[in-house]
Coordinates of C-alpha atoms in Angstrom, one line a residue:
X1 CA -64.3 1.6 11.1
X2 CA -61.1 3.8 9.7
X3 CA -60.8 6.8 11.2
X4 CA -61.0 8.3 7.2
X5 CA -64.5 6.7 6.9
X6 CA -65.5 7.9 10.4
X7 CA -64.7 11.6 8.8
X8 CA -66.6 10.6 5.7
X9 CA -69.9 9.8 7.8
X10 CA -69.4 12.9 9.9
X11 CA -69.8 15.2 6.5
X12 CA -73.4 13.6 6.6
X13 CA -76.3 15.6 8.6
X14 CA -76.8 14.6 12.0
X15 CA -80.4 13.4 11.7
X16 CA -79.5 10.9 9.0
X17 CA -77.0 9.0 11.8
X18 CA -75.5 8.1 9.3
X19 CA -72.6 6.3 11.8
X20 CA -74.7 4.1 13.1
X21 CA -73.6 0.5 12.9
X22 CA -76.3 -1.2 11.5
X23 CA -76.8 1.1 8.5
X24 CA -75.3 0.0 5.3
X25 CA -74.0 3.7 4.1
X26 CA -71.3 3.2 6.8
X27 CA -70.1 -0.2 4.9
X28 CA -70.0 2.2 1.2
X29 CA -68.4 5.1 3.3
X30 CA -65.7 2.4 4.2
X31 CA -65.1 0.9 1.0
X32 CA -64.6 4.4 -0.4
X33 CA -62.1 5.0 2.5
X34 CA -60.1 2.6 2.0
X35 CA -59.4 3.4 -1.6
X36 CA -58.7 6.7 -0.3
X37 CA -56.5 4.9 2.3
X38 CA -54.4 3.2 0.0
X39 CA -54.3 6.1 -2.7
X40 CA -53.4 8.3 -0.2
X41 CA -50.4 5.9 1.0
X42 CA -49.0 5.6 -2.7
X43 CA -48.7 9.4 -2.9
X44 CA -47.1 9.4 0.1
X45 CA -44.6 6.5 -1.2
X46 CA -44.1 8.5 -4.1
X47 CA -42.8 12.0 -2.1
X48 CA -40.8 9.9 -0.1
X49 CA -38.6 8.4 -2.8
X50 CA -38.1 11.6 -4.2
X51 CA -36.3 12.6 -0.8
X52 CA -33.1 10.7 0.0
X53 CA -34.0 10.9 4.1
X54 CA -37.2 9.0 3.3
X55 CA -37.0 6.7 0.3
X56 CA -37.8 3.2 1.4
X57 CA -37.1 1.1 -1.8
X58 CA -33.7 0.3 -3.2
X59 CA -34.8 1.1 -6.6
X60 CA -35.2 4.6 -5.6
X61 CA -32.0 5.0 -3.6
X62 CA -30.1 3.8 -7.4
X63 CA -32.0 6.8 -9.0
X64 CA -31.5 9.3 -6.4
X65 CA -27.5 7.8 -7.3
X66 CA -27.9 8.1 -10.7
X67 CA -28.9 11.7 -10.3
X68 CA -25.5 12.1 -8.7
X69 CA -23.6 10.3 -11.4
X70 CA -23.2 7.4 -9.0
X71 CA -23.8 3.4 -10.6
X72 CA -24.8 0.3 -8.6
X73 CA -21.6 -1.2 -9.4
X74 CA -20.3 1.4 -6.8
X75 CA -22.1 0.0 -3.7
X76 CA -21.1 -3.9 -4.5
X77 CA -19.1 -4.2 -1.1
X78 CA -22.2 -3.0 1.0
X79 CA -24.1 -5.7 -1.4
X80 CA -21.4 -8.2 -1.0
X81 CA -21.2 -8.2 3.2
X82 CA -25.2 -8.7 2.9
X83 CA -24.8 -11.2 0.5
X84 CA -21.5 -12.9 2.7
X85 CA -23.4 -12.5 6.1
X86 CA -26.4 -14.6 5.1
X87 CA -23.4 -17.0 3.6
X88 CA -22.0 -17.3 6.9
X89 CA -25.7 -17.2 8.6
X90 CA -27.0 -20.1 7.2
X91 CA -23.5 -21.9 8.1
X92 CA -24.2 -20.5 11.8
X93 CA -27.6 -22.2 11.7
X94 CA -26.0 -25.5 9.9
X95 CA -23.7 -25.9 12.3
X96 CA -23.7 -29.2 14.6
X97 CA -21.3 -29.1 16.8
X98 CA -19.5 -26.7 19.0
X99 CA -16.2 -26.0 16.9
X100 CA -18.4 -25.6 13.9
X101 CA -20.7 -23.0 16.0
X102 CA -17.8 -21.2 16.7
X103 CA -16.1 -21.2 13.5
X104 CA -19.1 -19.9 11.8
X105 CA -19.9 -17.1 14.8
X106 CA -15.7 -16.0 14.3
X107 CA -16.8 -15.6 10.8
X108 CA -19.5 -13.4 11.2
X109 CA -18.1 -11.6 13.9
X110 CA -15.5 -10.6 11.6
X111 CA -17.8 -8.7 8.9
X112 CA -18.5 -6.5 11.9
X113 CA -14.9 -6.1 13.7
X114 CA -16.4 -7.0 16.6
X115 CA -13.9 -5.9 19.8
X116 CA -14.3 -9.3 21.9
X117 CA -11.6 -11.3 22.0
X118 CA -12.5 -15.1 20.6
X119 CA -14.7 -16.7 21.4
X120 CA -17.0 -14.3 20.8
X121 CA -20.3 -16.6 20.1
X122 CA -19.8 -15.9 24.3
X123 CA -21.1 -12.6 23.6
X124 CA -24.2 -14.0 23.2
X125 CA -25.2 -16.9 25.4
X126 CA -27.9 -16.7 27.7
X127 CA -26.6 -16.0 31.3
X128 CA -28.8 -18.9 33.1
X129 CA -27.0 -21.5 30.1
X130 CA -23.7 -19.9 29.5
X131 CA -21.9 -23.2 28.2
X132 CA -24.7 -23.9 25.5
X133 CA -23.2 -23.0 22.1
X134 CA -26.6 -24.4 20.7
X135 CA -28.3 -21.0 22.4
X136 CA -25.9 -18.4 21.6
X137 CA -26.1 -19.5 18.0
X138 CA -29.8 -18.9 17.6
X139 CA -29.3 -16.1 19.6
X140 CA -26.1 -14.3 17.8
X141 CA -28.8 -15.9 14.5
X142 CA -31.7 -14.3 15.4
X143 CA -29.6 -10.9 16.0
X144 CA -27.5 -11.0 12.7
X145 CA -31.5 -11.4 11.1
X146 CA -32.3 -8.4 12.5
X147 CA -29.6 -6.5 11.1
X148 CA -29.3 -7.9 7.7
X149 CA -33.1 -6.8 7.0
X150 CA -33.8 -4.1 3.9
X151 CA -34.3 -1.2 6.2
X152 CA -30.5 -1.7 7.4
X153 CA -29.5 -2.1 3.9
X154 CA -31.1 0.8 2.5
X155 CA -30.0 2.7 5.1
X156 CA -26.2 1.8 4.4
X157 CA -26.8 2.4 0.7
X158 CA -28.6 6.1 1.9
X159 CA -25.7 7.1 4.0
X160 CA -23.1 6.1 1.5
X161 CA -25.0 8.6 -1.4
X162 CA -25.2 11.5 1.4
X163 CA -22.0 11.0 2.0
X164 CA -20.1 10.4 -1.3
X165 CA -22.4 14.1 -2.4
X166 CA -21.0 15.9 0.9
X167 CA -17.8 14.8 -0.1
X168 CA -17.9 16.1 -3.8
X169 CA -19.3 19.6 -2.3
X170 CA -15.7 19.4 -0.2
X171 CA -13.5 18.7 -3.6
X172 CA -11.7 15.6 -5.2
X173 CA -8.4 14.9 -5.6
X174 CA -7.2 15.6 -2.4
X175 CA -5.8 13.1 0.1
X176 CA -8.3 13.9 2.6
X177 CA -11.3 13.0 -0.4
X178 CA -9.6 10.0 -1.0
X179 CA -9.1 8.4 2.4
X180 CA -12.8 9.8 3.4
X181 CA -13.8 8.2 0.6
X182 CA -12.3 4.8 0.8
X183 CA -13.8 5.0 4.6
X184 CA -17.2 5.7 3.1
X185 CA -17.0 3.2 0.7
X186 CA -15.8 0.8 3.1
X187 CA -18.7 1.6 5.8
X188 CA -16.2 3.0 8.1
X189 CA -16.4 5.8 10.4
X190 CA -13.5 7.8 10.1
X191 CA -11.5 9.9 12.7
X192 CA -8.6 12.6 12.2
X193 CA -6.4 12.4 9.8
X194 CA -2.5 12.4 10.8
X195 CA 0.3 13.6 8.6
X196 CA 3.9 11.9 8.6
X197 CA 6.5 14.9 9.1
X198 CA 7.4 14.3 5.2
X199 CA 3.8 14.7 4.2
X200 CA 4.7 11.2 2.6
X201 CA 2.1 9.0 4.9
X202 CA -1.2 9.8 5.8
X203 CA -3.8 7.6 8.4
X204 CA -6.3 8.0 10.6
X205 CA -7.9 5.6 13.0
X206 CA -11.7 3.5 11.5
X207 CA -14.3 1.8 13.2
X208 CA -17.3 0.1 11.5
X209 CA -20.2 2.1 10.6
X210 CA -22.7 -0.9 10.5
X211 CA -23.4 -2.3 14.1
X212 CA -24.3 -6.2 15.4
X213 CA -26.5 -5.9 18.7
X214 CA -26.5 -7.9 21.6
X215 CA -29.5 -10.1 22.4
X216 CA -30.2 -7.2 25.0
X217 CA -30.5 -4.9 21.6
X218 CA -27.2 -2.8 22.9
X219 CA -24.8 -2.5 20.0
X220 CA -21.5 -4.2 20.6
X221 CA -18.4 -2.4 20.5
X222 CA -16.7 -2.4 17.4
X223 CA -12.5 -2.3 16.8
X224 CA -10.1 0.7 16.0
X225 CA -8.7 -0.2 12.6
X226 CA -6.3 1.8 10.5
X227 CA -6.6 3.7 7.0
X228 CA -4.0 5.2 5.2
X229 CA -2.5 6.3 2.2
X230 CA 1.4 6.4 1.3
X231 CA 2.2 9.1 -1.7
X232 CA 4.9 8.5 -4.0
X233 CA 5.0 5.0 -3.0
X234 CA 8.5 3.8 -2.8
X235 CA 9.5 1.6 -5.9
X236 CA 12.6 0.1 -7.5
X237 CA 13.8 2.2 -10.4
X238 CA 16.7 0.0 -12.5
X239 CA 18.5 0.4 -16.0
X240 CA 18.9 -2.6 -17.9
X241 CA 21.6 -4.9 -17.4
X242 CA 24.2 -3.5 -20.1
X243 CA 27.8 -4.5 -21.3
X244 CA 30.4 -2.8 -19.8
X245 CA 34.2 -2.3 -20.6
X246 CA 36.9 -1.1 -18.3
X247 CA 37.7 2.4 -18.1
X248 CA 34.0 3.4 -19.5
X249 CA 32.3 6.8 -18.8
X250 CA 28.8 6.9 -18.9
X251 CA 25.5 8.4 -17.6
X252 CA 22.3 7.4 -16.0
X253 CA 19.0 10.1 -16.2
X254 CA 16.8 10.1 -13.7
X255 CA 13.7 11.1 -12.4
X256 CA 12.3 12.1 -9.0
X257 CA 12.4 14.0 -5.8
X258 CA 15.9 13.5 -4.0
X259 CA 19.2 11.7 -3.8
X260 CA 18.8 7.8 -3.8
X261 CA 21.7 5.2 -2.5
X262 CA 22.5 3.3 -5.3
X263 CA 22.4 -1.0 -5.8
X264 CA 24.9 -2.0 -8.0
X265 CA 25.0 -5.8 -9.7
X266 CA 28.0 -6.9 -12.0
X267 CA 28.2 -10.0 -13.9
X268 CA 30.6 -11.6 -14.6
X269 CA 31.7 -11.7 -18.4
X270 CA 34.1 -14.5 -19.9
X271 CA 36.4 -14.3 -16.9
X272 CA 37.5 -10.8 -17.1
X273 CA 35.2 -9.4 -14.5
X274 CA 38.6 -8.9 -12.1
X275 CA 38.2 -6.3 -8.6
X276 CA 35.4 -4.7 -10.6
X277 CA 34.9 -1.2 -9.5
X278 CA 31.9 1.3 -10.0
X279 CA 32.9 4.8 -9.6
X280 CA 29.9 8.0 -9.1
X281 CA 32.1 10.8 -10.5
X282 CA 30.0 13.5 -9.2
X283 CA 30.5 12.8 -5.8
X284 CA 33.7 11.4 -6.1
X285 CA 32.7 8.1 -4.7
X286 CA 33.5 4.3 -5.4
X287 CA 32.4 1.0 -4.6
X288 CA 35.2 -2.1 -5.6
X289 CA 35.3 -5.5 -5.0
X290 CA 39.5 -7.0 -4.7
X291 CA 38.0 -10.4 -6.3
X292 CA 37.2 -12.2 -9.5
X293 CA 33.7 -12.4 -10.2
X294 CA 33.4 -15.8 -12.4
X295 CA 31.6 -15.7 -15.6
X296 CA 27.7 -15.6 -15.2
X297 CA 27.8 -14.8 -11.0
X298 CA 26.3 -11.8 -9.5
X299 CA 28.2 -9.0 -7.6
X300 CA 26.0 -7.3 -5.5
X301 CA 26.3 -4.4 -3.9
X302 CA 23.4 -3.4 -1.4
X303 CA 22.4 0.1 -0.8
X304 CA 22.9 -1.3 3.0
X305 CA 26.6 -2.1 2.7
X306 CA 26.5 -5.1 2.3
X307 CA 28.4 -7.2 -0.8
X308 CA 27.3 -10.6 -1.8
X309 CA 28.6 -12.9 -4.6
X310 CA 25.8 -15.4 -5.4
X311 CA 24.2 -14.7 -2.1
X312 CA 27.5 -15.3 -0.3
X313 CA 28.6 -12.5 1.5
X314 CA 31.8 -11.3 0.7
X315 CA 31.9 -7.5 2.4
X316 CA 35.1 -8.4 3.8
X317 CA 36.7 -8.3 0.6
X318 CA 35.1 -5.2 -0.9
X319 CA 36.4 -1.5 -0.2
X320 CA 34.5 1.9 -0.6
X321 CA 36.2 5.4 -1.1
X322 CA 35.5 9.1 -1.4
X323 CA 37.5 11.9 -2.6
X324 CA 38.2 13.7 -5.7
X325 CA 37.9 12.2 -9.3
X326 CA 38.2 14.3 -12.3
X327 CA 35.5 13.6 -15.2
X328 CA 37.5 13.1 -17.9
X329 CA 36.3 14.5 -21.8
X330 CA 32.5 15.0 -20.2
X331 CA 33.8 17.6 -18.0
X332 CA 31.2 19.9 -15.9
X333 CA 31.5 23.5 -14.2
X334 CA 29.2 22.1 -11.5
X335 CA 29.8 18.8 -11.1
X336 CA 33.6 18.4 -11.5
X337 CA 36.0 18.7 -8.4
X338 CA 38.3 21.7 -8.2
X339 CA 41.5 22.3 -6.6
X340 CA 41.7 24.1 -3.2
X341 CA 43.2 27.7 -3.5
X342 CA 42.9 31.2 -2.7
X343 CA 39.5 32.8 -5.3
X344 CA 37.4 29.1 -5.5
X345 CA 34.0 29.7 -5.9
X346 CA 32.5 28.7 -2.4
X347 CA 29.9 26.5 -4.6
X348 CA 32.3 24.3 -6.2
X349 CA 33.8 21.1 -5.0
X350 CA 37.1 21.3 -3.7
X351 CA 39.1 18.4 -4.3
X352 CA 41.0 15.9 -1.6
X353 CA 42.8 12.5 -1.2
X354 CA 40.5 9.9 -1.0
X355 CA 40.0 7.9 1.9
X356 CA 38.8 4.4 2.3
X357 CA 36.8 1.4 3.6
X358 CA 38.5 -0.6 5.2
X359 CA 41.7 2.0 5.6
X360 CA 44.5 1.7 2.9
X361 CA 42.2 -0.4 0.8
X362 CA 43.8 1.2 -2.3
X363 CA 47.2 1.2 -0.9
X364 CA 49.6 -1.3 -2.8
X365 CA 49.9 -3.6 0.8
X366 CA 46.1 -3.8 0.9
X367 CA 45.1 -6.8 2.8
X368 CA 41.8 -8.8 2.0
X369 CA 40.4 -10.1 3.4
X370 CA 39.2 -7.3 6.1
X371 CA 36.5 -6.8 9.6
X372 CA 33.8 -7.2 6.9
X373 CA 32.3 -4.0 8.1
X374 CA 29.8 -2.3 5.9
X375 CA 30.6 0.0 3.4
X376 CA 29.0 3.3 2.0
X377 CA 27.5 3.0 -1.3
X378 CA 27.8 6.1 -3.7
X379 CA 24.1 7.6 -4.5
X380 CA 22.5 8.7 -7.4
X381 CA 20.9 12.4 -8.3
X382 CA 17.6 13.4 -10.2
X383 CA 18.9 14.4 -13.3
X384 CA 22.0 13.4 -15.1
X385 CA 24.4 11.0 -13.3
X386 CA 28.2 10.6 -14.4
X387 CA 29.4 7.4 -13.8
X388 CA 32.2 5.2 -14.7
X389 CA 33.3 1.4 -14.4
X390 CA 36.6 -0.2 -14.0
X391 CA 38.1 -3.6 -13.6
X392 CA 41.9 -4.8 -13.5
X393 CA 43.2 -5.0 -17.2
X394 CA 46.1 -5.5 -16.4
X395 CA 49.0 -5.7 -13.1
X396 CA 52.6 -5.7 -13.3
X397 CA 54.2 -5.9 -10.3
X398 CA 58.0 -6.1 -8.7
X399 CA 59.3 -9.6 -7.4
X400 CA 61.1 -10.4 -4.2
X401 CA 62.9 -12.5 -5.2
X402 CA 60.6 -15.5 -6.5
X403 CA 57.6 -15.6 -8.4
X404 CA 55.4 -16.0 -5.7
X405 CA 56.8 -12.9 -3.9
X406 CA 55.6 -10.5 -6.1
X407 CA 54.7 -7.5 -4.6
X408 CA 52.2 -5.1 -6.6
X409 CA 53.8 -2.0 -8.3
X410 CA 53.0 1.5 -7.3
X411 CA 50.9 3.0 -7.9
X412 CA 48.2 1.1 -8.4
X413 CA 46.2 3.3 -9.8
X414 CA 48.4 2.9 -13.0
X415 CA 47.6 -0.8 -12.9
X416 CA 43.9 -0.4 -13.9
X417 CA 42.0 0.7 -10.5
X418 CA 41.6 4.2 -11.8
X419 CA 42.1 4.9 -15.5
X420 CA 44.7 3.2 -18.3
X421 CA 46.7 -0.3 -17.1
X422 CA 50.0 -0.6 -17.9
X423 CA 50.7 -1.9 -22.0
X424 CA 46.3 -2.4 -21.4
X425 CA 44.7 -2.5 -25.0
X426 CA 44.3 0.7 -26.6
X427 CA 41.0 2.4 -25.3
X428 CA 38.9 1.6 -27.8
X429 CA 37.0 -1.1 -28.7
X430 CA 37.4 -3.0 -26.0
X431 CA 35.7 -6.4 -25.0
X432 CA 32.5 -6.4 -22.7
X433 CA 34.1 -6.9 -19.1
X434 CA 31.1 -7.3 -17.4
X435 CA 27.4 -6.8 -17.5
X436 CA 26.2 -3.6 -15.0
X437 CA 23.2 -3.1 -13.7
X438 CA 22.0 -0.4 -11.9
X439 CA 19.1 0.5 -9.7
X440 CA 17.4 2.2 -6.5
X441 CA 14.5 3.1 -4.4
X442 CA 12.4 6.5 -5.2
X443 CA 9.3 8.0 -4.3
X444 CA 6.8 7.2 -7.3
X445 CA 5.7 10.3 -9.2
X446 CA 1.8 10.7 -9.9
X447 CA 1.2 7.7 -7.8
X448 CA -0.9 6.6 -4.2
X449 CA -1.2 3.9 -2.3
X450 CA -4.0 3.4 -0.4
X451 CA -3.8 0.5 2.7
X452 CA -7.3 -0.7 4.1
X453 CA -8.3 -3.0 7.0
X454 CA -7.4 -6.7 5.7
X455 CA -10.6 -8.1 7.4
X456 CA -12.3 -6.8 3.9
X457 CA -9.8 -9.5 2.0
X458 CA -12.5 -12.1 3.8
X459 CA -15.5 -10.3 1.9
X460 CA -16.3 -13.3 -0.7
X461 CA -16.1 -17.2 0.3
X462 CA -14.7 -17.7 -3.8
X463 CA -11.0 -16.2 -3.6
X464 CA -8.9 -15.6 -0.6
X465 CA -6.8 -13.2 -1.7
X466 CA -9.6 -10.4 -1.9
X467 CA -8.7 -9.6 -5.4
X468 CA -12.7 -8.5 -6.2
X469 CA -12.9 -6.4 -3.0
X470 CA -9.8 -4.5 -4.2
X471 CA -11.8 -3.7 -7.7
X472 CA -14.9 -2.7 -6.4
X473 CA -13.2 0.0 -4.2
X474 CA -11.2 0.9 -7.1
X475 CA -14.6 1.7 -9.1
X476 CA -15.2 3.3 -6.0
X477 CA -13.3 5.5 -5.8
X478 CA -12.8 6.6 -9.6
X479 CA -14.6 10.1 -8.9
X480 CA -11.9 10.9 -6.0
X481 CA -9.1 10.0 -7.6
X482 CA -6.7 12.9 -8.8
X483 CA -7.2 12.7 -12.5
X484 CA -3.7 11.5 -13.9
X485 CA -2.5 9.5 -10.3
X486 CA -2.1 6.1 -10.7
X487 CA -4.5 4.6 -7.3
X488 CA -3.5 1.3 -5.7
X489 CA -4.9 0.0 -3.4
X490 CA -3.8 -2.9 -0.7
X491 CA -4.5 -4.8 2.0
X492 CA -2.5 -3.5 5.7
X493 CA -0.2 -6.9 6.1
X494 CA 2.0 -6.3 9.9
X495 CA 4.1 -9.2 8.8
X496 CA 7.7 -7.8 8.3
X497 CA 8.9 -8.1 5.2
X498 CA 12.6 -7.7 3.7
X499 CA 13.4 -4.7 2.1
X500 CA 10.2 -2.9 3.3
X501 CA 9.7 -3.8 6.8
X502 CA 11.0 -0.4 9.4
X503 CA 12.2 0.0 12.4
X504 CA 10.1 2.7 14.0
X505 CA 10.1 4.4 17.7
X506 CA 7.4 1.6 19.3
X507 CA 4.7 4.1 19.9
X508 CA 2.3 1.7 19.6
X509 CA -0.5 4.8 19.0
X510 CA 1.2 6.2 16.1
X511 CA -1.3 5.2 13.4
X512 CA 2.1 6.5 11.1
X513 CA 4.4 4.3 12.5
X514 CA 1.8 1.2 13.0
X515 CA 1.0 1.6 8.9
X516 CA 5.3 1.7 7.7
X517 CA 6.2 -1.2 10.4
X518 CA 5.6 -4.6 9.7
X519 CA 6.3 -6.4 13.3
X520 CA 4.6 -10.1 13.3
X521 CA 7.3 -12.5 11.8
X522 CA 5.3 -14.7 8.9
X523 CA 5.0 -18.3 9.4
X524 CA 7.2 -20.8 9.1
X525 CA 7.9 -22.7 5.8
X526 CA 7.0 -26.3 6.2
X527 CA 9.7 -28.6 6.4
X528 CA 9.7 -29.8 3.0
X529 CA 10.1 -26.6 1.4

């Protein structure tokens, strides 16, 4: 008898017993309990699932979401490791071998960052049988079971509404919202946030929220994994690749947040592409090249010195200089050099001889080629740039005595280096001389990148790449993004890369420096490629 129908019989007088066993008003009292019992239990249901501590149902965790503003669609990578785990379960419980027990446990160890070291189906064997895969499958089986039942699910879909409303009650659009968030969305416990000195970077250390227990029900450690997020993402800003003539003066307008080093490619036009030479007028800086670029090959010069012609490198016979250049028609109070004298604004640019790299590379007994060491490339300012292009028109020069002794005349800045060559065509029009391209690395306005743990590129057995992980967060994230910043979002890859890859300090726990460094070298091509 229910404790409710014991209390039922008790409201009865005394003389009546009506509690005694044999008397059929104790089997009505009990019928009538128990619809008490189960009425009872349904109200109960019903206040818990209007509290988010107590609902049990997934149903009424979506509509305590809902009241948030907060869609299904938002939780799909919580859905998606349930729905990948019992993939990989039923694969551990398939398996008939060793290799393929172990395959299957390194896969499901994975959706939990487990800390072991492979093999970690090891972590659960039974200590009298350690080398019997066959047990510590059903073992690591049974304990994955356990933690992919509803209660563990709802409870990952409760803590990810509690948290996603503290976070609101903190503010959006910050980058603390958005890497708590990712974490959140993620099922990742996050720790303090670090700050690059530029305030560029941003990462802080994760470990997995949701826990796989031993078979003695202690939860296994889990792995220290990084988040960050990179503002103003670096990305190449170019013009388009535009005819050029010798002797032409024009600008480039840009956008962003400091000085870039600029990477200049010429092709070559017709066969008048001849010691082409790029000149930045505001800083009185120039790049040149004492060559003939043939028609359709690429001069390149990289912002790190180096010159290639069709991917040869040809540094050694390229030059750089710096010194004072005057402006021409376009001239500016604060850009153009000045010369030195007693009264000159401390502000303005005071002009000198240029010097060069290699030394006397613009001196008529210039030797090519040189050492081949790299040179300085002129930059580029936010704002307006003046700029202006050369090549060799036109060279006259003295002869010793034969032909082939010709020695060039001085100076050569009147043979087409710096302004008009020598009986040259009039300035204008003149033919394209080569096509010039121009372009540089800035910091991204209005943009974010945000890195996560690439263990979550392994969420779905259909793509590889994790293309649908990288969506979901997206949706995500929607209500912490800063309205008008573009969010992407990427998988933390330590293989070096060119043009991206840093050399950093080595502090190996600088979360910074471990996020900008990529240190493993990528695999080797196979040998027909």
């Amino acid at each position: 008898m229910s404790a409710r129908a014991a209390t039922v019989l008790g409201r009865f007088p005394a003389h009546l017993e009506a509690a005694r066993p044999d008397k059929l008003l104790g089997h009505a009292a009990t019928a009538v309990a128990d619809d008490l019992d189960q009425l009872a239990a349904a109200l109960a249901a019903v206040r818990r699932a209007h509290r988010l501590g107590d609902a049990d149902e997934l149903a009424d965790l979506w509509r305590l979401a809902a009241m948030n503003g907060m869609v299904q669609a938002e939780f799909e990578i919580v859905l998606q490791r349930w729905r990948r785990a019992r993939e990989l379960l039923a694969a551990l419980q398939a398996a008939g071998d060793d290799a393929a027990r172990e395959a299957a446990a390194e896969a499901l160890a994975a959706l939990w960052s487990l800390q072991a070291l492979p093999p970690r189906l090891a972590a659960f064997a039974d200590p009298e049988t350690p080398a019997d895969s066959a047990s510590a499958a059903a073992r690591m089986a049974a304990q994955v079971g356990l933690t992919l039942r509803h209660g563990a699910l709802a409870n990952a879909v409760r803590t990810r509404i509690a948290t996603t409303a503290a976070l609101h009650l903190g503010g959006n659009g910050t980058v603390l919202a958005l890497l708590r968030g990712a974490a959140n969305a993620l099922d990742l416990q996050i720790g303090p946030v670090l700050h690059s000195a530029d305030r560029y970077w941003h990462a802080a250390r994760v470990t997995d929220r949701l826990r796989l227990a031993a078979p003695d029900g202690v939860p296994l450690p889990v792995a220290e994994e990084l988040l960050g997020i990179e503002e103003n993402p670096l990305w190449r800003a170019e013009t388009d690749n535009t005819p050029r003539s010798h002797a032409e003066l024009f600008t480039v307008l840009r956008r962003g947040f400091e000085r870039a080093l600029l990477q200049v490619r010429i092709t070559g036009e017709g066969g008048r592409t001849v010691a082409p030479m790029l000149v930045n007028r505001d800083e009185g800086h120039g790049v040149g090249y004492d060559g003939i670029v043939p028609n359709g090959a690429q001069l390149v010069f990289e912002e790190d010195g180096r010159v290639l012609l069709d991917d040869a490198d040809v540094t050694a016979n390229a030059y750089a200089w710096n010194g004072a250049c005057f402006a021409g028609d376009d001239a500016s109070a604060d850009a153009d050099f000045v010369f030195a004298g007693a009264g000159i604004d401390p502000k303005r640019k005071v002009a000198s001889f240029a010097s060069t790299t290699p030394a006397a590379a613009l001196d008529r007994a210039a030797a090519f080629p040189s050492d081949g060491a790299s040179l300085a490339v002129p930059g580029i300012a936010v704002g307006v740039t003046r700029l202006a292009f050369f090549v060799r028109e036109a060279h006259f020069a003295a002869t010793g005595g034969t032909p082939k002794a010709a020695i060039a005349a001085t100076p050569r800045s009147k043979s087409a280096i710096f302004d008009a060559a020598v009986f040259a065509p009039p300035p204008l029009p003149r033919t394209g001389s080569a096509l010039v391209a121009l372009s540089w690395l800035e910091h991204r306005a209005f943009a974010v990148r945000l890195l996560i743990p690439p263990r979550f590129r392994n969420w779905r057995a259909d793509e590889a790449e994790g293309a649908q992980t990288l969506q979901a967060l997206g949706r995500a994230l929607e209500r912490h993004r800063p309205l008008g910043v573009e969010l992407r979002i990427e998988f933390i890859d330590d293989r070096w890369t060119l043009g991206s890859g840093t050399l950093t300090s080595g502090i190996d726990d600088d979360p910074i420096e471990s996020l900008r460094a990529g240190t493993t070298l990528w695999p080797a091509p196979p040998a027909n490629e």
